[in-house]
Amino acid sequence: MKKEPLRIIPLLLIAAMTVILAVLFPTLPKRTFSDNENRTLAKFPALNAEKVKDGSFQAGFENYLADHFPFRDALFSLSVGAERTLGKREINGVLYLREPSGTRRLADVYEKPVHGKKFVQAVNRLSENLDTARVTLMLVPTAVTLYRDCLPAHVKARMPRTQMQLIRMITGGKDIEPRVNCRIVRGVQKTLSDGRTAGEEIFYRTDHHWTTRGAYRAYRRLAPYLGLTPHDAPGESLTLVSDSFYGTTWSKVCDRRIRPDVIEIYENPAWKGSLKVTFEDTGETTDTPYNRDWLAKKDQYSLFLDNLHPLITIENPDADLQRRGNRERRALALVKDSYANCLVPFLIDHYETIYVFDPRYYRGGISTFVNEHPEVEDVLVLYNLSTMDTDRGVGAIS
Amino acid sequence: MVFSSLLFLILFLPAFLILYGLAAFAGKRTGRLSGDLCNVVLLVFSLFFYAWGEPLCLFLMMLSALVDYVDGRLLARFDERPGLRRLCLVVALLINFSLLGIFKYAGFLTGILNQLPGVKLPLPGIALPIGISFYTFQTTSYSIDVYRREVKAERNYFRYLTYVSMFPQLIAGPIVRYRTVSSELTKRSIPLDDFADGATRFLIGLFRKVLIANELGALWAFLLGQEKLSAAAAWLGLLTFTLQLYFDFSAYSDMAIGLGRMLGFHFNENFNYPLAAVSLTDFWRRWHISLSSWFRDYVYIPLGGNRRGRAVMLRNLFVVWFLTGLWHGASWNYVLWGLYHGTLLVLEKFIWGKALKRLPRILQHVYALVLIVFGFGIFYFEDLSAFGRHLSFAFGLAGTPVIGDDFFWALGNDLPVLVLALVLSFPVFPRVKELAARPGKPVRTALRAVCGVLAVGLFVLCVANLVRDSYNPFLYFRF
């Protein structure tokens, strides 16, 4: 022994850490669900000769070990924090943006178009299959587009295709087949930009969704297409329900240096007791489009329309029909991703019935349903440009 | 199983070291050969280590070891009969290389034969057993050494199997020869100093793999994924891959050598700052030394080396570099890479080697590095047309700019790790140690303390990174 305690002590520390982790792993209680990642964690794999032979037990065990590793979330934050400290501009598909005011916000990278064509085909099919209802398409750019001036330098290398190019592809139809054969809500990007210029938070800083204020702007833009006279700016009529929201984008980096978001909602006091919201998969009914139970969990955005349901029926006997020019057919069908969930409340006061479809889960043919319900005058297809392009469920839109 | 996995670091290694330590302790007390009990622990854990990833291939590895063990016994028995000895060796080599041929090269060979008119063989579709190139070279080196009477045949199959399957070096080298460890297999001691040195070496390897090689791998993957590259980014890509391969592979050797020392074995060094070479001749004295020396001792010299005239020597070089390339993978690009190096070595030997030495040192480094980096371009792209595309970017033939967003984006994200990798590719550490040794104790103590804190911090960071992405395969598994 060369009398060098300084050499041995770090090694002993590392050995001790290793042993502690080894002991903690089997003894610590196991979680079944990771709130932060919003996914079920791996279960201990089934052990039999066949599974060992083909290696699936071993792979399963390593997943189990990684998923239930002691201090997993803290270690994850540490790893990401170290990269951030070394100046990485993109971590786990998340870009760090800095607004001129100095505010930091996160945005998901926009990957290149994948299913754009499939989406257009599906919307066209829906349009063709409908007897009398007409389709209106609204495509919403995501935060990387609205805040493109705040993106890190040279990000063009990472995102060579912009969402606006995709929109032009779909709507302009200059050299792209097929063209969309229904009405398209134009100027969404501009209306959101105006909101941003006016100092509103249009997107959450930590989530991939737009805010209720962003949705409100879009609703104003949408109104003339559906023949609506929109409500006035909500201003103070929005209710603050959370100031501790960390969204899914944040979950990929777990960076506590980013402040949490606030969530606001729009509520009409007249709904209480008279509105009927039916979740057709579970059969439950309520009198509000919000489920506040979610506010106690990590995934607070799910408060809007209670997260995922194949079909939700919203009936409002007190609808202000004048604001739609007292038209005969008093229903709307909405085909959408989660962006629409915070826009729906603004539409509730215009229709006696709104059918809200999530085509990823609804099985039975949306056009068949609409044709069987002649009171539906408009079908609104509402997607953000990232989901529309990457979500495989869009094929089921028709 | 790989070293840089949570399973290995947190469960396998601690369990193994504790049992190994107990075995060593028990061996001492009962006065038996200290190797034996330890060997049992080592063997059991090694077989488990290998079987974890490839349960069925375990039998192939044990068969390969058995063939050479039996061959060794026969060579010893037929000590007086050169003809029979020769036959035994030839049979053993045939079996070994046939296994390697079937499991590694059958698909490649079928593909070549199918190019002939009228030939249409079905592709065999055999998955490459991990580490087969490494252990085949190990076991054959044993047979040849026994044949040459350079080492005594092992009597105990399990001890021999312990040597072949020893998990520190089983799947990605270095190619440890039996004669290097034969005496330590029966009797070894592990002074605490050695153990600490080994553990330190292991940690250094772990840091180099997880914190540098994996990071560089992600950068290279990003650049490869681009539809177009500026010339600067194309070159940065090749440099990144070169650094990644070097750090990945030499880190594995670091960990193997470190683990070996922790267990009482002394393996030979496998890398000696190859990217700091001043010529390609120099590079091959520093890169994957255990492989190049294998080819030197078992192919080049037996073929006559350089003692039978220039023509024979050229032929020998050609054979060696063809095989060196082929060893790395069943694809033409590896052969091409081998021949590229062979050709440059010949040119250095006969044409410009002397002139090169008269250049300023820095230019020699640039010369070597550019050729090495370009070579690893050949090495990387199994599809020659993809390589052609990459080169057209690198030489500005595809109409892309000299420098662009892709280059700056890459640097903006990974400059620290690139600089660190480049600096550590040169013998900085030994130099710092030298300097620190001079001024006396306080500086050295301070340096030790800093390194200690750094080591603990980096270890936590490694674990954190592994938790973050459980996906981090070693590059050298393919070989």
PDB file of C-alpha atoms in Angstrom, chain A residues 38-213:
ATOM      1  CA  ASN A  38     -46.957   9.760 -18.370  1.00  0.00           C
ATOM      2  CA  ARG A  39     -46.371   6.058 -18.972  1.00  0.00           C
ATOM      3  CA  THR A  40     -46.679   2.728 -17.238  1.00  0.00           C
ATOM      4  CA  LEU A  41     -43.325   1.451 -16.025  1.00  0.00           C
ATOM      5  CA  ALA A  42     -41.958  -1.959 -16.968  1.00  0.00           C
ATOM      6  CA  LYS A  43     -43.141  -4.955 -14.979  1.00  0.00           C
ATOM      7  CA  PHE A  44     -40.852  -7.729 -13.827  1.00  0.00           C
ATOM      8  CA  PRO A  45     -40.580  -9.977 -16.892  1.00  0.00           C
ATOM      9  CA  ALA A  46     -41.986 -13.502 -16.972  1.00  0.00           C
ATOM     10  CA  LEU A  47     -39.248 -16.054 -16.426  1.00  0.00           C
ATOM     11  CA  ASN A  48     -39.253 -19.285 -18.394  1.00  0.00           C
ATOM     12  CA  ALA A  49     -36.826 -21.270 -20.517  1.00  0.00           C
ATOM     13  CA  GLU A  50     -38.206 -20.014 -23.815  1.00  0.00           C
ATOM     14  CA  LYS A  51     -37.948 -16.363 -22.764  1.00  0.00           C
ATOM     15  CA  VAL A  52     -34.393 -16.835 -21.540  1.00  0.00           C
ATOM     16  CA  LYS A  53     -33.436 -18.600 -24.749  1.00  0.00           C
ATOM     17  CA  ASP A  54     -34.636 -15.851 -27.024  1.00  0.00           C
ATOM     18  CA  GLY A  55     -33.258 -13.175 -24.715  1.00  0.00           C
ATOM     19  CA  SER A  56     -36.580 -11.461 -24.022  1.00  0.00           C
ATOM     20  CA  PHE A  57     -36.336 -12.115 -20.291  1.00  0.00           C
ATOM     21  CA  GLN A  58     -32.918 -10.465 -20.183  1.00  0.00           C
ATOM     22  CA  ALA A  59     -34.093  -7.459 -22.177  1.00  0.00           C
ATOM     23  CA  GLY A  60     -37.181  -7.228 -19.986  1.00  0.00           C
ATOM     24  CA  PHE A  61     -35.085  -7.324 -16.840  1.00  0.00           C
ATOM     25  CA  GLU A  62     -32.820  -4.540 -18.042  1.00  0.00           C
ATOM     26  CA  ASN A  63     -35.875  -2.412 -18.828  1.00  0.00           C
ATOM     27  CA  TYR A  64     -37.239  -3.204 -15.394  1.00  0.00           C
ATOM     28  CA  LEU A  65     -33.951  -2.192 -13.803  1.00  0.00           C
ATOM     29  CA  ALA A  66     -33.822   1.088 -15.717  1.00  0.00           C
ATOM     30  CA  ASP A  67     -37.484   1.903 -15.007  1.00  0.00           C
ATOM     31  CA  HIS A  68     -37.262   1.235 -11.272  1.00  0.00           C
ATOM     32  CA  PHE A  69     -33.739   2.448 -10.680  1.00  0.00           C
ATOM     33  CA  PRO A  70     -33.288   4.210  -7.326  1.00  0.00           C
ATOM     34  CA  PHE A  71     -33.456   8.019  -7.599  1.00  0.00           C
ATOM     35  CA  ARG A  72     -34.411   7.649 -11.236  1.00  0.00           C
ATOM     36  CA  ASP A  73     -36.040  11.062 -11.680  1.00  0.00           C
ATOM     37  CA  ALA A  74     -33.257  12.880  -9.861  1.00  0.00           C
ATOM     38  CA  LEU A  75     -30.573  11.127 -11.905  1.00  0.00           C
ATOM     39  CA  PHE A  76     -32.459  11.967 -15.061  1.00  0.00           C
ATOM     40  CA  SER A  77     -32.563  15.649 -14.105  1.00  0.00           C
ATOM     41  CA  LEU A  78     -28.884  15.549 -13.288  1.00  0.00           C
ATOM     42  CA  SER A  79     -27.973  14.110 -16.671  1.00  0.00           C
ATOM     43  CA  VAL A  80     -30.056  16.679 -18.512  1.00  0.00           C
ATOM     44  CA  GLY A  81     -28.808  19.490 -16.285  1.00  0.00           C
ATOM     45  CA  ALA A  82     -25.203  18.602 -17.056  1.00  0.00           C
ATOM     46  CA  GLU A  83     -25.873  18.754 -20.791  1.00  0.00           C
ATOM     47  CA  ARG A  84     -27.639  22.048 -20.412  1.00  0.00           C
ATOM     48  CA  THR A  85     -24.708  23.419 -18.423  1.00  0.00           C
ATOM     49  CA  LEU A  86     -22.361  22.376 -21.222  1.00  0.00           C
ATOM     50  CA  GLY A  87     -24.411  24.511 -23.576  1.00  0.00           C
ATOM     51  CA  LYS A  88     -26.558  22.008 -25.439  1.00  0.00           C
ATOM     52  CA  ARG A  89     -29.333  23.711 -27.326  1.00  0.00           C
ATOM     53  CA  GLU A  90     -31.443  20.664 -27.904  1.00  0.00           C
ATOM     54  CA  ILE A  91     -32.029  17.985 -25.303  1.00  0.00           C
ATOM     55  CA  ASN A  92     -34.231  14.963 -25.865  1.00  0.00           C
ATOM     56  CA  GLY A  93     -35.958  16.634 -28.766  1.00  0.00           C
ATOM     57  CA  VAL A  94     -36.663  19.797 -26.788  1.00  0.00           C
ATOM     58  CA  LEU A  95     -35.362  23.212 -27.830  1.00  0.00           C
ATOM     59  CA  TYR A  96     -34.561  25.963 -25.372  1.00  0.00           C
ATOM     60  CA  LEU A  97     -36.020  29.267 -26.527  1.00  0.00           C
ATOM     61  CA  ARG A  98     -35.304  32.691 -25.171  1.00  0.00           C
ATOM     62  CA  GLU A  99     -37.790  35.457 -25.740  1.00  0.00           C
ATOM     63  CA  PRO A 100     -36.582  39.025 -26.249  1.00  0.00           C
ATOM     64  CA  SER A 101     -37.870  39.757 -22.747  1.00  0.00           C
ATOM     65  CA  GLY A 102     -35.492  37.106 -21.422  1.00  0.00           C
ATOM     66  CA  THR A 103     -38.207  34.581 -20.587  1.00  0.00           C
ATOM     67  CA  ARG A 104     -37.153  31.008 -21.223  1.00  0.00           C
ATOM     68  CA  ARG A 105     -39.546  28.621 -22.888  1.00  0.00           C
ATOM     69  CA  LEU A 106     -39.384  25.099 -24.220  1.00  0.00           C
ATOM     70  CA  ALA A 107     -40.626  23.833 -27.556  1.00  0.00           C
ATOM     71  CA  ASP A 108     -40.654  20.427 -29.167  1.00  0.00           C
ATOM     72  CA  VAL A 109     -38.539  20.001 -32.280  1.00  0.00           C
ATOM     73  CA  TYR A 110     -40.635  19.836 -35.425  1.00  0.00           C
ATOM     74  CA  GLU A 111     -39.506  16.740 -37.306  1.00  0.00           C
ATOM     75  CA  LYS A 112     -39.890  16.573 -41.051  1.00  0.00           C
ATOM     76  CA  PRO A 113     -43.333  15.864 -42.542  1.00  0.00           C
ATOM     77  CA  VAL A 114     -44.299  12.217 -42.368  1.00  0.00           C
ATOM     78  CA  HIS A 115     -47.994  11.620 -42.767  1.00  0.00           C
ATOM     79  CA  GLY A 116     -49.051  14.927 -44.308  1.00  0.00           C
ATOM     80  CA  LYS A 117     -50.330  13.296 -47.461  1.00  0.00           C
ATOM     81  CA  LYS A 118     -52.216  10.610 -45.591  1.00  0.00           C
ATOM     82  CA  PHE A 119     -53.902  13.280 -43.513  1.00  0.00           C
ATOM     83  CA  VAL A 120     -55.075  15.202 -46.555  1.00  0.00           C
ATOM     84  CA  GLN A 121     -56.403  12.021 -48.134  1.00  0.00           C
ATOM     85  CA  ALA A 122     -58.319  11.170 -44.963  1.00  0.00           C
ATOM     86  CA  VAL A 123     -59.890  14.623 -44.717  1.00  0.00           C
ATOM     87  CA  ASN A 124     -60.873  14.494 -48.374  1.00  0.00           C
ATOM     88  CA  ARG A 125     -62.472  11.092 -47.865  1.00  0.00           C
ATOM     89  CA  LEU A 126     -64.427  12.430 -44.921  1.00  0.00           C
ATOM     90  CA  SER A 127     -65.630  15.313 -47.055  1.00  0.00           C
ATOM     91  CA  GLU A 128     -66.719  13.011 -49.866  1.00  0.00           C
ATOM     92  CA  ASN A 129     -68.495  10.575 -47.547  1.00  0.00           C
ATOM     93  CA  LEU A 130     -70.692  13.200 -45.940  1.00  0.00           C
ATOM     94  CA  ASP A 131     -74.229  13.668 -47.326  1.00  0.00           C
ATOM     95  CA  THR A 132     -75.030  17.222 -46.310  1.00  0.00           C
ATOM     96  CA  ALA A 133     -72.634  18.339 -43.589  1.00  0.00           C
ATOM     97  CA  ARG A 134     -69.641  20.378 -44.748  1.00  0.00           C
ATOM     98  CA  VAL A 135     -66.080  20.107 -43.542  1.00  0.00           C
ATOM     99  CA  THR A 136     -63.987  22.986 -42.276  1.00  0.00           C
ATOM    100  CA  LEU A 137     -60.304  22.357 -41.629  1.00  0.00           C
ATOM    101  CA  MET A 138     -58.268  24.289 -39.105  1.00  0.00           C
ATOM    102  CA  LEU A 139     -54.560  23.589 -38.796  1.00  0.00           C
ATOM    103  CA  VAL A 140     -52.653  25.150 -35.935  1.00  0.00           C
ATOM    104  CA  PRO A 141     -48.910  25.792 -36.005  1.00  0.00           C
ATOM    105  CA  THR A 142     -47.050  24.819 -32.829  1.00  0.00           C
ATOM    106  CA  ALA A 143     -44.727  26.836 -30.614  1.00  0.00           C
ATOM    107  CA  VAL A 144     -41.629  26.382 -32.819  1.00  0.00           C
ATOM    108  CA  THR A 145     -43.412  28.297 -35.552  1.00  0.00           C
ATOM    109  CA  LEU A 146     -44.969  31.020 -33.452  1.00  0.00           C
ATOM    110  CA  TYR A 147     -41.744  31.645 -31.552  1.00  0.00           C
ATOM    111  CA  ARG A 148     -39.364  30.990 -34.408  1.00  0.00           C
ATOM    112  CA  ASP A 149     -37.534  34.240 -33.774  1.00  0.00           C
ATOM    113  CA  CYS A 150     -36.591  32.906 -30.309  1.00  0.00           C
ATOM    114  CA  LEU A 151     -35.133  29.612 -31.535  1.00  0.00           C
ATOM    115  CA  PRO A 152     -31.444  28.949 -30.977  1.00  0.00           C
ATOM    116  CA  ALA A 153     -29.093  30.033 -33.754  1.00  0.00           C
ATOM    117  CA  HIS A 154     -28.547  27.676 -36.700  1.00  0.00           C
ATOM    118  CA  VAL A 155     -31.538  25.550 -35.741  1.00  0.00           C
ATOM    119  CA  LYS A 156     -32.351  25.393 -39.443  1.00  0.00           C
ATOM    120  CA  ALA A 157     -29.948  22.476 -39.617  1.00  0.00           C
ATOM    121  CA  ARG A 158     -32.123  20.603 -37.161  1.00  0.00           C
ATOM    122  CA  MET A 159     -35.455  21.633 -38.630  1.00  0.00           C
ATOM    123  CA  PRO A 160     -34.981  22.265 -42.345  1.00  0.00           C
ATOM    124  CA  ARG A 161     -38.703  22.024 -43.082  1.00  0.00           C
ATOM    125  CA  THR A 162     -41.025  24.516 -41.480  1.00  0.00           C
ATOM    126  CA  GLN A 163     -44.644  23.992 -40.610  1.00  0.00           C
ATOM    127  CA  MET A 164     -45.550  26.929 -42.810  1.00  0.00           C
ATOM    128  CA  GLN A 165     -44.089  25.058 -45.772  1.00  0.00           C
ATOM    129  CA  LEU A 166     -46.334  22.153 -44.879  1.00  0.00           C
ATOM    130  CA  ILE A 167     -49.371  24.427 -44.678  1.00  0.00           C
ATOM    131  CA  ARG A 168     -48.529  25.914 -48.049  1.00  0.00           C
ATOM    132  CA  MET A 169     -48.151  22.407 -49.422  1.00  0.00           C
ATOM    133  CA  ILE A 170     -51.597  21.446 -48.211  1.00  0.00           C
ATOM    134  CA  THR A 171     -53.486  24.612 -48.940  1.00  0.00           C
ATOM    135  CA  GLY A 172     -51.693  26.047 -51.935  1.00  0.00           C
ATOM    136  CA  GLY A 173     -51.671  22.708 -53.706  1.00  0.00           C
ATOM    137  CA  LYS A 174     -49.287  24.107 -56.291  1.00  0.00           C
ATOM    138  CA  ASP A 175     -47.177  21.029 -56.794  1.00  0.00           C
ATOM    139  CA  ILE A 176     -48.610  18.738 -54.191  1.00  0.00           C
ATOM    140  CA  GLU A 177     -51.286  16.150 -54.770  1.00  0.00           C
ATOM    141  CA  PRO A 178     -53.850  15.654 -53.450  1.00  0.00           C
ATOM    142  CA  ARG A 179     -55.305  19.058 -52.647  1.00  0.00           C
ATOM    143  CA  VAL A 180     -57.606  19.578 -49.754  1.00  0.00           C
ATOM    144  CA  ASN A 181     -61.171  19.698 -51.059  1.00  0.00           C
ATOM    145  CA  CYS A 182     -62.778  21.442 -48.084  1.00  0.00           C
ATOM    146  CA  ARG A 183     -62.710  24.922 -46.590  1.00  0.00           C
ATOM    147  CA  ILE A 184     -59.588  25.865 -44.679  1.00  0.00           C
ATOM    148  CA  VAL A 185     -59.440  28.404 -41.903  1.00  0.00           C
ATOM    149  CA  ARG A 186     -56.784  30.846 -43.037  1.00  0.00           C
ATOM    150  CA  GLY A 187     -54.698  33.244 -41.045  1.00  0.00           C
ATOM    151  CA  VAL A 188     -54.449  31.139 -37.865  1.00  0.00           C
ATOM    152  CA  GLN A 189     -50.742  31.797 -37.622  1.00  0.00           C
ATOM    153  CA  LYS A 190     -51.312  35.549 -37.989  1.00  0.00           C
ATOM    154  CA  THR A 191     -54.038  35.691 -35.392  1.00  0.00           C
ATOM    155  CA  LEU A 192     -51.826  33.835 -32.895  1.00  0.00           C
ATOM    156  CA  SER A 193     -48.916  36.151 -33.689  1.00  0.00           C
ATOM    157  CA  ASP A 194     -51.128  39.154 -33.035  1.00  0.00           C
ATOM    158  CA  GLY A 195     -51.936  37.680 -29.649  1.00  0.00           C
ATOM    159  CA  ARG A 196     -48.271  37.267 -28.915  1.00  0.00           C
ATOM    160  CA  THR A 197     -47.569  40.858 -29.959  1.00  0.00           C
ATOM    161  CA  ALA A 198     -50.347  41.966 -27.629  1.00  0.00           C
ATOM    162  CA  GLY A 199     -48.423  40.323 -24.793  1.00  0.00           C
ATOM    163  CA  GLU A 200     -50.593  37.243 -24.321  1.00  0.00           C
ATOM    164  CA  GLU A 201     -49.225  33.797 -23.540  1.00  0.00           C
ATOM    165  CA  ILE A 202     -50.352  31.907 -26.619  1.00  0.00           C
ATOM    166  CA  PHE A 203     -48.522  28.680 -25.839  1.00  0.00           C
ATOM    167  CA  TYR A 204     -47.558  27.150 -22.530  1.00  0.00           C
ATOM    168  CA  ARG A 205     -43.862  27.553 -21.886  1.00  0.00           C
ATOM    169  CA  THR A 206     -43.546  23.973 -20.646  1.00  0.00           C
ATOM    170  CA  ASP A 207     -46.136  22.112 -22.696  1.00  0.00           C
ATOM    171  CA  HIS A 208     -46.780  21.435 -26.357  1.00  0.00           C
ATOM    172  CA  HIS A 209     -50.363  22.778 -26.163  1.00  0.00           C
ATOM    173  CA  TRP A 210     -51.639  26.268 -26.748  1.00  0.00           C
ATOM    174  CA  THR A 211     -53.184  28.154 -23.880  1.00  0.00           C
ATOM    175  CA  THR A 212     -56.830  28.998 -23.445  1.00  0.00           C
ATOM    176  CA  ARG A 213     -55.973  32.487 -24.678  1.00  0.00           C
TER     177      ARG A 213
END
